mmCIF file of C-alpha atoms in Angstrom:
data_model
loop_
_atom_site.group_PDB
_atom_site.id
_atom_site.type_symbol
_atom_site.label_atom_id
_atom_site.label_comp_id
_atom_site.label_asym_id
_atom_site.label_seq_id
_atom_site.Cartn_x
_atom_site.Cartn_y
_atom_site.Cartn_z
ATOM 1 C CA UNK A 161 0.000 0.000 0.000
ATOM 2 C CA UNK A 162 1.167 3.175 -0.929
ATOM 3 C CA UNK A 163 0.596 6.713 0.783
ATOM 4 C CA UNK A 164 -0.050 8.079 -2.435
ATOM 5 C CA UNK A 165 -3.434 6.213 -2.047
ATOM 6 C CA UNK A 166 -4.805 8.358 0.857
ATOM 7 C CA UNK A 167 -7.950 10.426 -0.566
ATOM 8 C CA UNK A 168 -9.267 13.787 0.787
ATOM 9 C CA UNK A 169 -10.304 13.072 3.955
ATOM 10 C CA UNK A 170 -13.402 14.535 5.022
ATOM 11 C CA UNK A 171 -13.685 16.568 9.161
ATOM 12 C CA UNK A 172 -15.195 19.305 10.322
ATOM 13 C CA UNK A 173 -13.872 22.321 11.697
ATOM 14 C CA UNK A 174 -12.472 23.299 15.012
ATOM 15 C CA UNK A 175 -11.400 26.666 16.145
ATOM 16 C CA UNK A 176 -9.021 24.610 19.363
ATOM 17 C CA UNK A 177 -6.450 23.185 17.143
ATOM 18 C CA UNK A 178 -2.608 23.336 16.690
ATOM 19 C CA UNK A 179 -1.570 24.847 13.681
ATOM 20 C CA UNK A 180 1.377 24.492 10.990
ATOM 21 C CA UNK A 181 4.762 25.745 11.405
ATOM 22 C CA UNK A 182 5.704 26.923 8.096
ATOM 23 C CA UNK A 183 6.657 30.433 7.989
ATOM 24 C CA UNK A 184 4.586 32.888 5.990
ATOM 25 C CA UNK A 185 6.554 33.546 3.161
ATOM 26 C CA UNK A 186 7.017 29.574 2.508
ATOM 27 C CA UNK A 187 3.013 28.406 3.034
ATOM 28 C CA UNK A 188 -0.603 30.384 3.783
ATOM 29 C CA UNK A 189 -3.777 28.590 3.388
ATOM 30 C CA UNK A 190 -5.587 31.922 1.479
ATOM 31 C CA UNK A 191 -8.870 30.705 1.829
ATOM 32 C CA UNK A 192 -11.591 27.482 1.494
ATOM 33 C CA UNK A 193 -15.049 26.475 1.302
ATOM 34 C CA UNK A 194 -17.081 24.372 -1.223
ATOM 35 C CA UNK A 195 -15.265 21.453 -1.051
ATOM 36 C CA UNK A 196 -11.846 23.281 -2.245
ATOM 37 C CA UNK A 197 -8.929 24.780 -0.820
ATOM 38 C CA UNK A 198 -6.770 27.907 -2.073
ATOM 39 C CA UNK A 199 -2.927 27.898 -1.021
ATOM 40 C CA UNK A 200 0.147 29.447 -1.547
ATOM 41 C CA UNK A 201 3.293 26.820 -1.594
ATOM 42 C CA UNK A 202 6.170 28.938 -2.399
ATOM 43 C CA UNK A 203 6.084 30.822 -5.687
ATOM 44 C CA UNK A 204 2.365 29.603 -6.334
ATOM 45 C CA UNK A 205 -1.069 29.793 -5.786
ATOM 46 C CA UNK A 206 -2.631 26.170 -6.067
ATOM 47 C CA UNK A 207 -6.565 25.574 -5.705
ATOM 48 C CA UNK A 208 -7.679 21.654 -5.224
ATOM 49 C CA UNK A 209 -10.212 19.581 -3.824
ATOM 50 C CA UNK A 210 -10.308 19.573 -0.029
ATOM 51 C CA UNK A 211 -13.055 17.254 1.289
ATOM 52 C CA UNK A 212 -12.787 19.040 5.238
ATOM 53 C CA UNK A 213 -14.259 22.391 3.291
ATOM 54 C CA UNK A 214 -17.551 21.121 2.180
ATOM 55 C CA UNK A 215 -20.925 22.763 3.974
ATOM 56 C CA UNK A 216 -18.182 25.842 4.269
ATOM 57 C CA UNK A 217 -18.503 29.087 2.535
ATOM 58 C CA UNK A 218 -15.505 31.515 0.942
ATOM 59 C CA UNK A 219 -14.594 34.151 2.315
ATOM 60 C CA UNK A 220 -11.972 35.605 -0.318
ATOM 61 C CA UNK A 221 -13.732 34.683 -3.507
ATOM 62 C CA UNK A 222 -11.380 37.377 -5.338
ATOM 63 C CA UNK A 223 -8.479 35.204 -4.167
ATOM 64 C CA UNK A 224 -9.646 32.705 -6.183
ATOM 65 C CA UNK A 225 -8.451 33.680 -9.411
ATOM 66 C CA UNK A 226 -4.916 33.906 -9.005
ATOM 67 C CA UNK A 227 -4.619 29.812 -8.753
ATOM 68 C CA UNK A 228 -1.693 29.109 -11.346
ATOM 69 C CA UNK A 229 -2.596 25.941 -11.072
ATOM 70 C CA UNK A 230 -6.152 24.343 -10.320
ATOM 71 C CA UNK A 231 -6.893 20.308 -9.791
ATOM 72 C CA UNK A 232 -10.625 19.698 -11.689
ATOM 73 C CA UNK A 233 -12.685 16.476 -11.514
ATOM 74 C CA UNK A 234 -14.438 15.764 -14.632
ATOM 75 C CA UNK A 235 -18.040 13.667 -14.690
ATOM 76 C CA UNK A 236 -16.412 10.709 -15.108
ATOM 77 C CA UNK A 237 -14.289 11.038 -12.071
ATOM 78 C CA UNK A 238 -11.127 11.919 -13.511
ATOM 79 C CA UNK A 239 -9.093 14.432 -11.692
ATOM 80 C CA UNK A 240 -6.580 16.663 -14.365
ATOM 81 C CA UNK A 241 -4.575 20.267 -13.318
ATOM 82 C CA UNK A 242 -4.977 23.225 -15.127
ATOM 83 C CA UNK A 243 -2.295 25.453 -15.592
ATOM 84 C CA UNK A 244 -2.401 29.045 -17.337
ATOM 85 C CA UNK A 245 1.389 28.972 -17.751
ATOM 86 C CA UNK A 246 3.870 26.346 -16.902
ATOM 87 C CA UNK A 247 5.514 25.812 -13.495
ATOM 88 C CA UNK A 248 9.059 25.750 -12.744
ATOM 89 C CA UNK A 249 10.646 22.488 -12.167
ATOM 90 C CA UNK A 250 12.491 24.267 -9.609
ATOM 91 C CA UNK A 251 9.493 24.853 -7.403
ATOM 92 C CA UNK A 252 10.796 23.734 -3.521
ATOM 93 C CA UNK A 253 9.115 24.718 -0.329
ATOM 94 C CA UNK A 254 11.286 24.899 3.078
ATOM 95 C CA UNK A 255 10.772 24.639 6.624
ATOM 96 C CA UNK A 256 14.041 25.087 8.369
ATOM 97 C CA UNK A 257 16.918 22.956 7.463
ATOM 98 C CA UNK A 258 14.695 21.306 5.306
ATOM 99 C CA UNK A 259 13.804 21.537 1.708
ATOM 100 C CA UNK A 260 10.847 19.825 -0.630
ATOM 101 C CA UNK A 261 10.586 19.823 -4.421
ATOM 102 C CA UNK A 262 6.732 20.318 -5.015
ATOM 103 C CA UNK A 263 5.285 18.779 -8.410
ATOM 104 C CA UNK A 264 1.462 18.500 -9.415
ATOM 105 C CA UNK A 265 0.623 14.822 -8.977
ATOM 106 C CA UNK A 266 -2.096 13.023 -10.648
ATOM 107 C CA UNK A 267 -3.890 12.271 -7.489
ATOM 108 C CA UNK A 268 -4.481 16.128 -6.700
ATOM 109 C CA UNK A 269 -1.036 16.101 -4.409
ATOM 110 C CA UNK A 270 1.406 18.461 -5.095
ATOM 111 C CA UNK A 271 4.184 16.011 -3.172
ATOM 112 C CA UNK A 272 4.001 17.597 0.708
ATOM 113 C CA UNK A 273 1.231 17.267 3.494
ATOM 114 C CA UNK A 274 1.731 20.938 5.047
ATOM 115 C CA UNK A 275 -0.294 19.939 8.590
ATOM 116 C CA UNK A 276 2.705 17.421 8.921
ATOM 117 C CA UNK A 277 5.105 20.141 9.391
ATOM 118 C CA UNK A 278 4.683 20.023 13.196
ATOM 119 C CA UNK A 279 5.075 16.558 13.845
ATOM 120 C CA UNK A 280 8.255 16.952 11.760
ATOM 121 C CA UNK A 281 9.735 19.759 14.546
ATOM 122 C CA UNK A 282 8.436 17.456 17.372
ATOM 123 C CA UNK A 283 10.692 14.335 16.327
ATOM 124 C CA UNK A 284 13.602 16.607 15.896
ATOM 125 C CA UNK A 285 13.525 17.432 19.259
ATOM 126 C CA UNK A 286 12.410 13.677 20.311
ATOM 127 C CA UNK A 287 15.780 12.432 18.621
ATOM 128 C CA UNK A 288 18.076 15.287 19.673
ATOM 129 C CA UNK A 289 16.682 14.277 23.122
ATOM 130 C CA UNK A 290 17.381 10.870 23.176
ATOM 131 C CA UNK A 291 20.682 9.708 24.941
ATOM 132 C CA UNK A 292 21.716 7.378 22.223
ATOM 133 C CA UNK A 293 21.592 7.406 18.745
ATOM 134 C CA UNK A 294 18.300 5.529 17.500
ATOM 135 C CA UNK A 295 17.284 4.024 15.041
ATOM 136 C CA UNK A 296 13.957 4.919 12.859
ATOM 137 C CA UNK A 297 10.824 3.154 11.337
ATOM 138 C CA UNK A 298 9.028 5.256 8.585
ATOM 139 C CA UNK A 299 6.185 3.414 7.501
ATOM 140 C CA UNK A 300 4.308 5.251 4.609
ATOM 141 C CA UNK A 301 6.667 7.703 4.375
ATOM 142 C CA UNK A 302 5.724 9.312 1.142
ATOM 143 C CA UNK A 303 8.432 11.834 0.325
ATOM 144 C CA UNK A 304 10.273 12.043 3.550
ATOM 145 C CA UNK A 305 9.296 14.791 5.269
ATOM 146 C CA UNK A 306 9.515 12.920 8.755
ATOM 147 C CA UNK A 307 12.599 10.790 7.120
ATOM 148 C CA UNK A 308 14.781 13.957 6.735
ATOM 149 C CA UNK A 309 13.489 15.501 10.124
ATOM 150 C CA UNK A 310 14.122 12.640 12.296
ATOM 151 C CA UNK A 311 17.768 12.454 9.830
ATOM 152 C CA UNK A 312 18.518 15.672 10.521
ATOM 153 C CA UNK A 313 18.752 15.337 13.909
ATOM 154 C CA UNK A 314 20.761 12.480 13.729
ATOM 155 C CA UNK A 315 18.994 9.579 13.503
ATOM 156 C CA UNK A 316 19.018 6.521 11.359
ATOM 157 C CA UNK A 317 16.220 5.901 8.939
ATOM 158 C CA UNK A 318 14.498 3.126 7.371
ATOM 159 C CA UNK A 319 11.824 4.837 5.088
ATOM 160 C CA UNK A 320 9.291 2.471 3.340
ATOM 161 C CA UNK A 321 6.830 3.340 0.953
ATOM 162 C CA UNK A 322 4.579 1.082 -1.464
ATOM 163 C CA UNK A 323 5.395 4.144 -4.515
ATOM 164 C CA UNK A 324 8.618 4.118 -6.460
ATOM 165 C CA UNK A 325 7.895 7.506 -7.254
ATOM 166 C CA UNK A 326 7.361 8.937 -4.042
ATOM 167 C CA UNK A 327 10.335 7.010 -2.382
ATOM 168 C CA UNK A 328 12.014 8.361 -5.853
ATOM 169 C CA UNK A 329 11.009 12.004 -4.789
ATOM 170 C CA UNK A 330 12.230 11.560 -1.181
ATOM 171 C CA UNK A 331 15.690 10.719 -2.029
ATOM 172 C CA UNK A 332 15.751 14.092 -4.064
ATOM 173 C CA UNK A 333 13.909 16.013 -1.412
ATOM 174 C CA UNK A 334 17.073 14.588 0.775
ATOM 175 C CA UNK A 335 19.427 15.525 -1.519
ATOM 176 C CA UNK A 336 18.128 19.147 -1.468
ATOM 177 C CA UNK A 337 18.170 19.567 2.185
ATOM 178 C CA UNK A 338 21.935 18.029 2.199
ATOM 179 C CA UNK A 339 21.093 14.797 3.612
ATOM 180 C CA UNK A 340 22.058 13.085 0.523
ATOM 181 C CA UNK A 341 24.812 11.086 2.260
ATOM 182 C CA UNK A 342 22.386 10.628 5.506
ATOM 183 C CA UNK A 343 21.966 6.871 7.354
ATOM 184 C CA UNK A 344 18.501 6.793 5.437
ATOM 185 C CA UNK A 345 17.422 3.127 3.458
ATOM 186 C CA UNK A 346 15.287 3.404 0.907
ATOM 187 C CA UNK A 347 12.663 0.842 0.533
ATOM 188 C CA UNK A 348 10.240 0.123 -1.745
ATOM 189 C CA UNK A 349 7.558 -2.305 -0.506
ATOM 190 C CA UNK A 350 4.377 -3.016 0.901
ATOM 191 C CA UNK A 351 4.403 -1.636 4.474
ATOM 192 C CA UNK A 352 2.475 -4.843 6.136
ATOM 193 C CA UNK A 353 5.022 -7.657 3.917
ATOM 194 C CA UNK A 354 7.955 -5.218 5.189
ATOM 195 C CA UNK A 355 7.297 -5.081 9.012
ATOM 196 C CA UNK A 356 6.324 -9.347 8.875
ATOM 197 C CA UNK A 357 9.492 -9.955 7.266
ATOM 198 C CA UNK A 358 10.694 -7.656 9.981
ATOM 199 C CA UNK A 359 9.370 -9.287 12.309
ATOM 200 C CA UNK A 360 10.764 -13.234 11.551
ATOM 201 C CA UNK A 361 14.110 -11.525 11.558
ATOM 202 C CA UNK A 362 13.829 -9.874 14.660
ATOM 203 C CA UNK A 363 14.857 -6.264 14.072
ATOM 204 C CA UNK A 364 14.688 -3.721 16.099
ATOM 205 C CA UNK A 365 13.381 0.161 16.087
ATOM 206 C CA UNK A 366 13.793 2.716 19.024
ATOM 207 C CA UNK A 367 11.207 5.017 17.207
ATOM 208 C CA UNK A 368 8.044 3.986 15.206
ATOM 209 C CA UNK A 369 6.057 6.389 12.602
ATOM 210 C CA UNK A 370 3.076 5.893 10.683
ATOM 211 C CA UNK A 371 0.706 8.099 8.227
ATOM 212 C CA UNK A 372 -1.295 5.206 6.749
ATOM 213 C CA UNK A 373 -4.028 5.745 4.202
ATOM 214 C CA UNK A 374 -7.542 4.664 4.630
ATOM 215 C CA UNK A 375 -7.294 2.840 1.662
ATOM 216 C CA UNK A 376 -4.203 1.540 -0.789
ATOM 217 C CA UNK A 377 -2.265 -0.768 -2.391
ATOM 218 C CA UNK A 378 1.139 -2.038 -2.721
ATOM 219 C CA UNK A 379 3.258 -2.706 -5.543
ATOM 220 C CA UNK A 380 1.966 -6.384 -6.331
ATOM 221 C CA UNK A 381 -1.800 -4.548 -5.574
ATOM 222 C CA UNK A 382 -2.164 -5.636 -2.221
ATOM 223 C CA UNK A 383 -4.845 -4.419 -0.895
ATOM 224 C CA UNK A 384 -5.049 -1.760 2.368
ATOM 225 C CA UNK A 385 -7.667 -0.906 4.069
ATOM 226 C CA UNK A 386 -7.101 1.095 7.264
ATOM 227 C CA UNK A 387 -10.191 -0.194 9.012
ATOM 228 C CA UNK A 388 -9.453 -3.984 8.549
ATOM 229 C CA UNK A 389 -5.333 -4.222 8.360
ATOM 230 C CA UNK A 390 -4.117 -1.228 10.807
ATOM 231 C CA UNK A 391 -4.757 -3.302 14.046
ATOM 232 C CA UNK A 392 -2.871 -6.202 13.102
ATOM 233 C CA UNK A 393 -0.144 -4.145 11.790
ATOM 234 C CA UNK A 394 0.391 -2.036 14.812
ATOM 235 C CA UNK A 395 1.004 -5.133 16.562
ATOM 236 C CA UNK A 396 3.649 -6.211 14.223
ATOM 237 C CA UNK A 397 5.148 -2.357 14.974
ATOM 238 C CA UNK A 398 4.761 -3.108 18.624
ATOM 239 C CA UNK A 399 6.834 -6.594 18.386
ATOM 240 C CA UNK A 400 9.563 -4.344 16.626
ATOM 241 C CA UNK A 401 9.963 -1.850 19.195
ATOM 242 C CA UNK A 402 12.949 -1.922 20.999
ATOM 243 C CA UNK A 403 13.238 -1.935 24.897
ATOM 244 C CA UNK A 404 15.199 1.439 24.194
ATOM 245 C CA UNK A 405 12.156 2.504 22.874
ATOM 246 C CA UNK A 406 12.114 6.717 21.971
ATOM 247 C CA UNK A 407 8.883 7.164 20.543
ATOM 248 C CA UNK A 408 5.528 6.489 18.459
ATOM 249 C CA UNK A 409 3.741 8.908 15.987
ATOM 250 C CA UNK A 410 0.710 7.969 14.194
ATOM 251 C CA UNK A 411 -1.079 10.253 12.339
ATOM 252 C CA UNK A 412 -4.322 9.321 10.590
ATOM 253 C CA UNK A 413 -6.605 10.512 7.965
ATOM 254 C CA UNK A 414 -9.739 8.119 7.902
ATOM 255 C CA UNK A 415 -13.381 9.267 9.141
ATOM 256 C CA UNK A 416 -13.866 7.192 12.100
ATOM 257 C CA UNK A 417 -10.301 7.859 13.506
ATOM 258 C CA UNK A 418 -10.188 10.692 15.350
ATOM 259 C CA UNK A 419 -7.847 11.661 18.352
ATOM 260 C CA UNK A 420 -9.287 10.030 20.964
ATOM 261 C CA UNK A 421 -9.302 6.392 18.852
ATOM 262 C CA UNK A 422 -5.889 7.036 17.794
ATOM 263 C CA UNK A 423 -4.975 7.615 21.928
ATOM 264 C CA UNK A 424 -6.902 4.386 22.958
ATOM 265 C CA UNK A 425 -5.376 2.046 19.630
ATOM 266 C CA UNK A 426 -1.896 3.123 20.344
ATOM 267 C CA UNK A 427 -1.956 3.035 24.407
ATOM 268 C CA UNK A 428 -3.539 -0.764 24.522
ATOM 269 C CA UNK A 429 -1.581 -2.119 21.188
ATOM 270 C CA UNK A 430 2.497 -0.910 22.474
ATOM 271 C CA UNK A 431 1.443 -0.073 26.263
ATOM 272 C CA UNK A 432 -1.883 -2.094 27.479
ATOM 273 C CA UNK A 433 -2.153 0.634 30.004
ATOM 274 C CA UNK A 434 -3.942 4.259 30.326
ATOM 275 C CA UNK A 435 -1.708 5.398 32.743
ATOM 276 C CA UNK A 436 1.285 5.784 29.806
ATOM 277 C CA UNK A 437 1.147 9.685 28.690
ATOM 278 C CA UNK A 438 -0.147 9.109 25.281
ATOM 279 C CA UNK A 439 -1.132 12.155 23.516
ATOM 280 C CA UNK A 440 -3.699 12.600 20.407
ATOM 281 C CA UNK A 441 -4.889 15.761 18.628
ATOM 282 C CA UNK A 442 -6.492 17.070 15.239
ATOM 283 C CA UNK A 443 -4.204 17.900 12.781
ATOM 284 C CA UNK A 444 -5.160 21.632 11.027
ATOM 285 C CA UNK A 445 -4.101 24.403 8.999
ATOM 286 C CA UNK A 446 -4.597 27.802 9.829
ATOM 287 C CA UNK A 447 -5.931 30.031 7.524
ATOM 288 C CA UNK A 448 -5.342 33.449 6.807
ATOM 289 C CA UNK A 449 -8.302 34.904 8.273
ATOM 290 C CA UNK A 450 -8.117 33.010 11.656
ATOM 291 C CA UNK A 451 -10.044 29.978 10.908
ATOM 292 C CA UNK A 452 -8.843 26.294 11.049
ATOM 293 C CA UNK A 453 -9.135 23.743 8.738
ATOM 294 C CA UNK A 454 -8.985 19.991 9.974
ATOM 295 C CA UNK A 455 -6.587 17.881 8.332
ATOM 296 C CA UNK A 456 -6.395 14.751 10.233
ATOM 297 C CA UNK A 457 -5.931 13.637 13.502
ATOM 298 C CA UNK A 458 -2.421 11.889 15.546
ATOM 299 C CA UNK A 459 -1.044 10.499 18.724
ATOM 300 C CA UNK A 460 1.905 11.009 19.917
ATOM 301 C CA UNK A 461 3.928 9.065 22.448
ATOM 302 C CA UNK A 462 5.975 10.417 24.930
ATOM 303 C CA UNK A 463 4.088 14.095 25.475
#
């Protein structure tokens, strides 16, 4: 399964949510409603389909028209982009030390999840404090973000993805924040065949991370589905985690899974006990004009 697979997921809002931690001249959400959001990433405007923004109104519909690129759905369910003038090839997006190449994907992506941008500062500091150097799980790790934060701190990564081209776009993403040469393997795989085979030859993680779709495939279309597979998969994760153990991040994007699921399915699957200080939030963005847009849900583990 691949975390290319993950489809718009669909929340409501919340005005008591954590926000992103891109600065202002690298990401703004501009605006949403009807079922679309308008961003900037970078040099460009980008409007696209944004399931947590249906039942919600616009409030900058002038904004709307300087989209240099906007993701349509025709009537047979075919999503295309439409671009008034072509985009640079050079078009990256940073957040500190670390630096993404952005392309319009087929899927409506455009190759980063912004709202990911804090968990990515919160394992920084989770490595940096650990008191030995650890060693990383990244399962569905799309193109790296949490790969090169958790690297940059000074960890060793495994990052495993079902895509070739996302795993392909990860390694460049590395390359551009100078973490070319960083511990980091590369795998291409189905995330559930990865951690069994894992498992039988009993390695080890300090730190386990997962973004899992709510539905997918993997590269000999295996079939995901977050609802049926995730609970037997976490307990593979568990049976992988060290006794040196650093930390657990799962984020999740599925209707059904909000915070306080995420808290309980992480706390009885790698602890079996409520009195371990497991965290879980929504996920948002923050929009220009104060208002939040949900954009998932995760747990983290320690607070």
């Amino acid at each position: 399964m691949s975390s290319q697979d993950n489809p718009f997921p669909k929340f409501a809002l919340c005005l008591k949510l954590d926000n992103t931690m891109f600065s202002d001249d690298q990401y703004q959400l501009l605006d949403f409603g009807d079922g679309r959001k308008l961003e900037r990433l970078g040099a460009y405007v980008v409007d696209r389909p944004c399931r947590a923004a249906e039942g919600v109104r616009r409030k900058q519909p002038r904004q709307w028209g300087k989209a240099a690129a906007r993701f349509e759905i025709d009537r047979s369910n075919q999503g295309h982009w439409v671009c008034p003038q072509p985009l640079s090839p050079e078009w990256m997006l940073h957040h500190g030390s670390l630096t993404f190449q952005l392309k319009l994907t087929p899927f409506g992506h455009v190759g980063i999840f912004v709202e990911q941008a804090r968990n990515w500062d919160w394992v920084i500091r989770c490595v940096r404090r650990a008191k030995q150097p650890l060693n990383v799980l990244n399962l569905f790790a799309y193109t790296g973000g949490t790969t090169l934060a958790a690297a940059s701190a000074g960890a060793q990564v495994c990052h495993v993805d079902a895509s070739k081209s996302a795993v392909a776009q990860a390694k460049e993403n590395a390359r551009h924040s100078g973490l070319g040469d960083a511990p980091i393997r590369w795998i291409v795989d189905d995330v559930s065949a990865f951690v069994r085979r894992e498992v039988r030859r009993k390695n080890q993680y300090d730190a386990i991370i997962l973004d899992p779709p709510s539905y997918g495939h993997g590269p000999k279309n295996e079939v995901w589905k977050l609802t049926d597979h995730l609970p037997k998969l976490l307990q593979g994760c568990r049976q992988l985690l060290s006794s040196h153990r650093a930390f657990v991040l799962l984020t999740c994007h599925t209707p059904g899974y909000g915070p306080a699921e995420l808290q309980a399915t992480v706390t009885d699957t790698f602890f079996g006990s409520c009195q371990v200080p497991v965290v879980a939030r929504h996920l948002s963005i923050s929009c220009i004009d104060g208002r939040r847009l949900l954009s998932g849900a995760a747990t983290w583990w320690p607070s």
